XYZ file of C-alpha atoms in Angstrom:
480
model
C -0.846 -17.921 -3.959
C -3.030 -16.146 -6.482
C -4.710 -19.442 -7.245
C -6.434 -19.305 -3.881
C -8.542 -16.386 -5.008
C -11.730 -17.491 -6.729
C -12.772 -15.705 -9.837
C -15.339 -13.082 -8.981
C -18.553 -13.011 -11.013
C -19.133 -10.072 -13.270
C -20.327 -7.298 -10.973
C -23.830 -5.994 -11.315
C -22.761 -2.612 -10.047
C -20.076 -0.796 -8.113
C -21.108 -2.255 -4.764
C -20.545 -5.749 -6.131
C -16.937 -4.965 -6.818
C -15.948 -4.445 -3.215
C -17.814 -5.647 -0.191
C -15.956 -3.697 2.474
C -17.659 -0.437 3.455
C -18.227 1.793 0.473
C -19.511 1.815 -3.063
C -17.587 3.374 -5.903
C -19.633 6.533 -6.110
C -19.646 7.281 -2.411
C -22.639 5.115 -1.504
C -21.956 3.795 1.959
C -22.615 0.143 2.597
C -23.760 -0.507 6.153
C -21.972 -2.996 8.316
C -23.630 -6.037 9.862
C -24.475 -4.109 13.013
C -26.158 -1.318 11.097
C -23.364 1.220 11.610
C -21.701 3.103 8.803
C -18.742 5.408 8.404
C -19.198 9.091 7.601
C -18.398 10.940 4.396
C -17.234 14.281 5.743
C -13.876 14.501 3.957
C -13.562 17.045 1.165
C -11.128 17.067 -1.789
C -8.961 19.713 -0.089
C -8.620 17.426 2.936
C -7.431 14.531 0.794
C -4.997 16.633 -1.209
C -3.319 17.995 1.897
C -3.441 14.576 3.537
C -1.550 13.103 0.585
C 1.119 15.767 0.952
C 1.325 15.822 4.719
C 1.333 12.041 5.009
C 4.902 11.757 3.742
C 6.300 15.124 4.867
C 7.219 14.191 8.400
C 9.995 14.048 10.928
C 11.789 11.546 8.697
C 12.411 14.337 6.200
C 13.175 17.167 8.618
C 15.488 15.143 10.879
C 16.286 11.801 9.246
C 17.668 13.371 6.085
C 20.777 14.328 8.074
C 21.718 10.679 8.480
C 21.297 10.039 4.769
C 23.410 13.058 3.854
C 26.200 11.941 6.134
C 26.123 8.428 4.679
C 26.013 9.274 0.966
C 27.148 12.874 0.674
C 25.671 14.891 -2.226
C 24.695 11.583 -3.885
C 21.892 11.319 -1.324
C 19.791 13.157 -3.893
C 20.027 10.010 -6.047
C 18.957 7.854 -3.085
C 15.973 10.121 -2.488
C 15.064 10.061 -6.182
C 15.079 6.249 -6.206
C 13.030 6.057 -3.007
C 10.586 8.680 -4.264
C 10.193 6.876 -7.587
C 9.373 3.624 -5.826
C 6.958 5.323 -3.425
C 5.169 7.157 -6.227
C 4.723 3.930 -8.196
C 3.084 2.382 -5.138
C 0.923 5.480 -4.676
C -0.191 5.320 -8.300
C -1.118 1.630 -8.055
C -2.956 2.173 -4.801
C -4.700 5.241 -6.182
C -5.952 3.291 -9.189
C -7.450 0.588 -7.001
C -8.887 3.074 -4.500
C -10.649 5.022 -7.255
C -12.142 1.811 -8.644
C -12.938 0.127 -5.324
C -13.060 2.569 -2.372
C -12.600 0.728 0.918
C -11.649 1.810 4.407
C -9.403 -1.266 4.566
C -7.521 -0.133 1.451
C -4.768 -2.540 0.390
C -5.909 -5.178 2.900
C -9.233 -5.421 1.059
C -7.475 -5.471 -2.306
C -5.097 -8.197 -1.136
C -8.041 -10.292 0.013
C -9.849 -9.934 -3.295
C -6.712 -10.575 -5.344
C -4.884 -13.253 -3.381
C -7.284 -14.679 -0.835
C -8.525 -14.306 2.724
C -5.083 -15.045 4.174
C -3.531 -12.089 2.369
C -6.153 -9.604 3.533
C -5.897 -10.831 7.120
C -2.097 -10.689 7.163
C -1.789 -7.306 5.436
C -4.509 -5.736 7.588
C -3.160 -6.858 10.935
C 0.424 -6.104 9.892
C -0.602 -2.542 9.082
C -2.594 -2.143 12.289
C 0.205 -3.408 14.523
C 2.931 -1.324 12.875
C 0.713 1.755 12.875
C -0.167 1.595 16.578
C 3.563 1.250 17.295
C 4.150 4.341 15.154
C 1.526 6.198 17.196
C 3.440 5.382 20.382
C 6.779 6.437 18.880
C 5.411 9.743 17.597
C 3.617 10.414 20.871
C 6.777 9.893 22.937
C 8.892 11.984 20.556
C 6.356 14.852 20.481
C 5.933 14.872 24.265
C 9.733 15.011 24.636
C 9.840 18.231 22.599
C 6.923 19.740 24.516
C 8.514 18.800 27.834
C 11.647 20.707 26.813
C 9.483 23.756 26.204
C 7.413 23.214 29.354
C 9.819 21.582 31.834
C 7.447 22.170 34.739
C 4.933 19.681 33.344
C 5.777 15.955 33.515
C 6.335 14.367 30.129
C 3.850 11.594 30.852
C 1.144 14.188 31.555
C 1.858 15.998 28.265
C 1.697 12.718 26.367
C -1.527 11.738 28.103
C -3.231 15.023 27.218
C -1.975 14.977 23.616
C -3.179 11.445 22.933
C -6.451 12.144 24.705
C -7.110 15.186 22.505
C -6.423 13.334 19.263
C -8.377 10.291 20.355
C -11.361 12.487 21.163
C -11.095 14.343 17.841
C -11.041 11.078 15.884
C -14.081 9.871 17.802
C -16.123 12.946 16.936
C -16.284 12.679 13.147
C -14.101 12.141 10.127
C -14.500 15.843 9.324
C -12.707 16.794 12.553
C -9.814 14.539 11.609
C -9.722 15.955 8.083
C -9.747 19.561 9.253
C -6.977 18.996 11.802
C -4.841 17.204 9.238
C -5.508 19.929 6.649
C -3.985 22.604 8.881
C -1.167 20.388 10.108
C -0.196 19.536 6.543
C -0.591 23.182 5.535
C 1.978 24.262 8.127
C 4.450 21.625 6.953
C 3.987 22.528 3.291
C 4.334 26.241 4.078
C 7.576 25.528 5.941
C 8.970 23.587 2.975
C 7.964 26.327 0.516
C 9.605 29.009 2.670
C 12.756 26.890 2.952
C 12.846 26.376 -0.827
C 12.375 30.082 -1.522
C 15.084 31.093 0.944
C 17.467 28.388 -0.248
C 17.095 29.143 -3.956
C 17.612 32.839 -3.247
C 20.829 32.013 -1.367
C 22.004 29.720 -4.176
C 21.545 32.577 -6.627
C 23.466 34.995 -4.389
C 20.394 37.033 -3.553
C 20.766 37.073 0.237
C 22.730 39.991 1.712
C 25.936 38.831 3.377
C 25.624 35.269 2.052
C 27.823 34.296 -0.859
C 26.482 31.795 -3.373
C 28.362 28.490 -2.981
C 27.850 27.574 -6.609
C 28.770 23.914 -7.089
C 31.438 23.903 -4.370
C 29.453 21.721 -1.981
C 28.540 19.278 -4.753
C 31.887 18.855 -6.485
C 34.136 19.649 -3.501
C 34.604 17.834 -0.186
C 35.377 14.586 -1.984
C 33.082 15.126 -4.956
C 29.534 14.038 -5.687
C 30.280 10.476 -4.520
C 32.663 10.956 -1.597
C 31.789 7.556 -0.126
C 31.645 5.640 -3.428
C 28.764 4.135 -5.363
C 27.801 1.865 -2.478
C 26.831 4.956 -0.509
C 23.784 5.414 -2.749
C 22.532 2.030 -1.582
C 23.273 2.878 2.044
C 21.517 6.196 1.572
C 18.498 4.453 0.051
C 18.125 2.265 3.126
C 18.402 5.370 5.307
C 15.696 7.384 3.539
C 13.179 4.999 1.943
C 11.137 4.645 5.137
C 10.517 8.386 5.191
C 7.971 7.840 2.399
C 5.680 5.670 4.491
C 2.197 6.897 5.366
C 0.799 7.635 1.929
C -1.652 4.708 2.107
C -3.857 6.761 4.457
C -5.141 8.804 1.539
C -6.813 5.753 -0.022
C -8.521 4.945 3.272
C -9.679 8.535 3.593
C -11.002 8.598 0.025
C -13.580 6.011 1.033
C -15.059 8.569 3.459
C -15.398 11.389 0.974
C -18.509 12.368 -0.927
C -17.058 11.258 -4.284
C -14.250 8.732 -3.674
C -13.226 8.228 -7.297
C -12.923 11.918 -8.075
C -11.320 12.778 -4.733
C -8.594 10.145 -4.888
C -7.877 10.923 -8.544
C -7.307 14.590 -7.802
C -5.335 13.918 -4.637
C -2.997 11.340 -6.203
C -2.357 13.362 -9.349
C -1.512 16.533 -7.426
C 0.470 14.738 -4.743
C 2.830 13.029 -7.186
C 4.383 16.198 -8.561
C 4.142 18.150 -5.330
C 5.869 15.474 -3.281
C 8.590 15.275 -5.914
C 9.043 19.040 -5.764
C 8.969 19.413 -1.991
C 11.045 16.346 -1.156
C 13.623 16.371 -3.908
C 13.665 20.171 -4.133
C 14.408 20.694 -0.461
C 17.060 17.947 -0.459
C 18.691 19.539 -3.512
C 18.838 22.883 -1.678
C 20.439 21.196 1.354
C 23.018 19.425 -0.820
C 23.897 22.679 -2.587
C 24.195 24.839 0.539
C 25.483 22.497 3.257
C 28.840 20.679 3.029
C 27.917 17.034 3.501
C 30.639 16.436 6.080
C 29.028 19.047 8.341
C 25.794 17.063 8.571
C 25.234 15.490 11.987
C 23.102 12.310 12.220
C 20.101 12.962 14.435
C 20.301 16.726 13.897
C 18.147 18.379 11.268
C 20.130 19.547 8.207
C 17.387 22.149 7.742
C 18.543 23.774 10.967
C 22.162 23.639 9.788
C 21.267 25.339 6.493
C 19.220 28.059 8.185
C 22.076 28.659 10.627
C 24.442 29.090 7.667
C 22.044 31.630 6.181
C 21.886 33.544 9.449
C 18.219 32.915 10.192
C 17.657 33.706 13.894
C 16.090 31.017 16.047
C 16.457 28.399 13.295
C 16.711 25.537 15.767
C 13.529 26.395 17.631
C 11.722 27.124 14.350
C 12.483 23.711 12.848
C 11.822 22.071 16.205
C 8.323 23.529 16.043
C 7.843 22.193 12.522
C 9.075 18.758 13.625
C 6.577 18.860 16.514
C 3.766 19.636 14.070
C 4.988 16.822 11.816
C 4.954 14.352 14.709
C 1.466 15.352 15.869
C 0.218 15.240 12.298
C 1.664 11.765 11.750
C 0.162 10.562 15.029
C -3.237 11.912 14.032
C -3.063 10.293 10.586
C -1.828 6.980 11.989
C -4.623 6.883 14.560
C -7.082 7.440 11.740
C -5.492 4.749 9.562
C -5.236 2.174 12.355
C -8.852 2.684 13.399
C -10.156 2.349 9.838
C -8.147 -0.806 9.285
C -9.460 -2.273 12.544
C -13.015 -1.368 11.509
C -12.524 -2.955 8.095
C -11.055 -6.132 9.595
C -14.043 -6.389 11.919
C -16.446 -5.840 9.019
C -14.830 -8.757 7.177
C -14.883 -11.044 10.204
C -11.135 -10.843 10.836
C -11.389 -8.864 14.099
C -13.843 -8.741 17.037
C -17.242 -7.438 15.999
C -17.171 -5.064 18.961
C -14.891 -2.848 16.853
C -17.826 -2.035 14.546
C -19.381 0.420 16.992
C -19.803 3.899 15.477
C -21.002 7.321 16.564
C -24.014 9.098 15.126
C -21.662 10.958 12.793
C -20.172 7.730 11.490
C -16.882 7.733 13.424
C -15.728 4.217 14.433
C -15.367 4.979 18.131
C -14.613 1.437 19.241
C -11.882 1.016 16.617
C -10.383 4.402 17.526
C -10.298 3.480 21.219
C -8.693 0.105 20.501
C -6.067 1.683 18.251
C -5.228 4.398 20.785
C -4.963 1.928 23.670
C -1.372 0.925 22.919
C -0.358 4.596 22.965
C -1.694 4.960 26.495
C 0.196 1.820 27.523
C 3.376 3.199 25.914
C 3.112 6.347 28.047
C 3.387 4.229 31.183
C 6.197 2.104 29.748
C 8.183 5.182 28.721
C 7.700 6.694 32.179
C 8.931 3.491 33.827
C 11.880 2.937 31.440
C 12.721 6.296 29.825
C 14.796 6.339 26.631
C 14.486 2.573 26.255
C 11.007 2.057 24.832
C 11.392 4.349 21.812
C 14.434 2.582 20.278
C 12.916 -0.844 20.918
C 9.596 0.054 19.306
C 11.344 1.599 16.309
C 13.298 -1.620 15.762
C 10.111 -3.655 16.064
C 8.584 -1.735 13.125
C 11.413 -2.855 10.842
C 10.685 -3.200 7.154
C 6.961 -3.872 7.521
C 6.220 -0.930 5.222
C 8.032 -2.726 2.391
C 6.002 -5.892 2.921
C 2.826 -3.796 2.692
C 4.052 -2.107 -0.484
C 4.733 -5.550 -1.941
C 1.144 -6.493 -1.114
C -0.105 -3.424 -2.986
C 1.916 -4.328 -6.095
C 0.808 -7.972 -6.052
C -2.855 -7.012 -5.621
C -2.585 -4.442 -8.398
C -1.161 -6.952 -10.858
C -4.138 -9.241 -10.272
C -6.993 -6.737 -9.868
C -6.035 -4.445 -12.752
C -6.468 -7.305 -15.224
C -9.689 -8.409 -13.523
C -11.117 -4.895 -13.710
C -10.124 -4.550 -17.371
C -11.935 -7.797 -18.091
C -15.047 -7.352 -15.947
C -15.562 -3.652 -15.138
C -13.337 -1.406 -17.276
C -15.607 1.575 -16.582
C -14.338 1.612 -12.991
C -10.762 2.324 -14.075
C -11.067 6.099 -13.900
C -7.424 6.318 -12.809
C -5.051 4.242 -14.904
C -1.428 3.576 -14.127
C 0.576 4.080 -17.279
C 3.028 1.419 -18.317
C 1.031 -1.445 -16.817
C 2.122 -4.169 -16.166
C 5.758 -3.195 -16.697
C 5.884 -0.437 -14.076
C 4.069 -2.664 -11.599
C 6.778 -5.278 -12.054
C 9.415 -2.560 -11.740
C 7.885 -1.684 -8.369
C 7.944 -5.345 -7.301
C 11.587 -5.653 -8.334
C 12.465 -2.434 -6.505
C 10.787 -3.512 -3.273
C 12.393 -6.963 -3.374
C 15.773 -5.326 -4.047
C 15.438 -3.075 -0.988
C 14.442 -6.066 1.157
C 17.503 -7.943 -0.123
C 19.728 -4.966 0.649
C 18.339 -4.907 4.183
C 19.221 -8.572 4.580
C 22.867 -7.861 3.708
C 23.101 -4.702 5.828
C 24.161 -5.346 9.415
C 22.208 -2.346 10.726
C 18.976 -3.071 8.864
C 19.038 -6.876 9.184
C 17.504 -7.023 12.703
C 14.639 -4.779 11.586
C 13.957 -7.038 8.611
C 14.052 -10.075 10.887
C 11.485 -8.558 13.274
C 9.162 -7.730 10.379
C 9.559 -11.146 8.768
C 8.802 -12.825 12.095
C 5.638 -10.756 12.474
C 4.511 -11.700 8.963
C 5.118 -15.392 9.672
C 3.129 -15.200 12.919
C 0.220 -13.515 11.150
C 0.280 -16.098 8.358
C 0.181 -18.835 10.987
C -2.747 -17.152 12.741
C -4.583 -16.893 9.429
C -3.994 -20.575 8.706
C -5.300 -21.578 12.156
C -8.415 -19.446 11.686
C -9.011 -20.980 8.273
C -8.794 -24.527 9.635
C -11.172 -23.737 12.479
C -13.632 -22.195 10.039
C -13.720 -25.423 8.039
């Protein structure tokens, strides 16, 4: 496949390295219609975006399923998933610092593997992301409807999506500011949980005895379900790390992409490890694994054990923020990918329309459209659309991660040969760690194929990839 990519001539400058939307030092390349994206994102926006992008409802709620499946050993499953995700983030960060592009890994796949790879990866991301927007919108409106039962759920969803669509149409700065505060609330909640949990583990809370290692070594031990449970737990939690690719898209709309993405990736790696693995470790230490209930937040269960009043409503509020934050970030990511595809001739040119502040209004509207359709579908068939859409997403994230690793293996060597000065962020252990990431992703895909629960999701994703490859082939034949 790599043979389809022609060798690029030695670049005369940063803009020659990537022909998507941005130069390496923040110089914005105009699109064919004369429009250009803004550069209103600041380093603090990107840092919080990197953190908030993976701290979502999957952590606050989905971790309960993993704990029930693997017991205390779920910490190993999370460590494996986090290690794989952070390798992908590091590879993507290296490429984003060298070649900022609003199309991110889709652009890198095109340059490394060929037009077909960029087309397939870009449209795969866009489709999965607009589905995610619909899922998060329905889930968030369900929570709000419980708080405000007098207002129809469809009306709440309509207003919520309208607000975020309007904000994304204004300017990239409005998106960045909203995501900064959303992510800040989530991070603050995790820090407070860690502080409270560690205090309880040390016996520092009045009326709460320290459990010591009882919940780790008792109740069947560290591996109550056997070694296979670590694999089952990995399949349950790995998808919670999706969403980090948005930071590399956002870096292309900052004043200094290389510096911004370097700082954001470096800080996010250790902070995500601390917040994710730290909070899971606290849960494992304080909550007996057999008391975890799939679908119910283990954070609520821990806070209830510690006697925190209103724990359920408190975490419900954090989950709501996480859902709205994810929806906002996904709308941003989907619109930028649509804009990038249009700029490269892989999507209708009408999507290139921008506002005076550089926001891709047409791409935002097109990406939000499916969310508006989903509101009507959910109203017509309640509690049926959400599960179906979730299944349709499947393992597409893993296919995209595989694209990142493949592109990195090709482009890193090309950059070392032709433009080593652009490698301001270097992934240590190259190419060995890149191959470790490839092996890890392929292993997870193989595990999904042998897991009865995950197999249908993998099948849906594989079918979507095949359809996109076929569409790319048809386009290529027509072009010739």
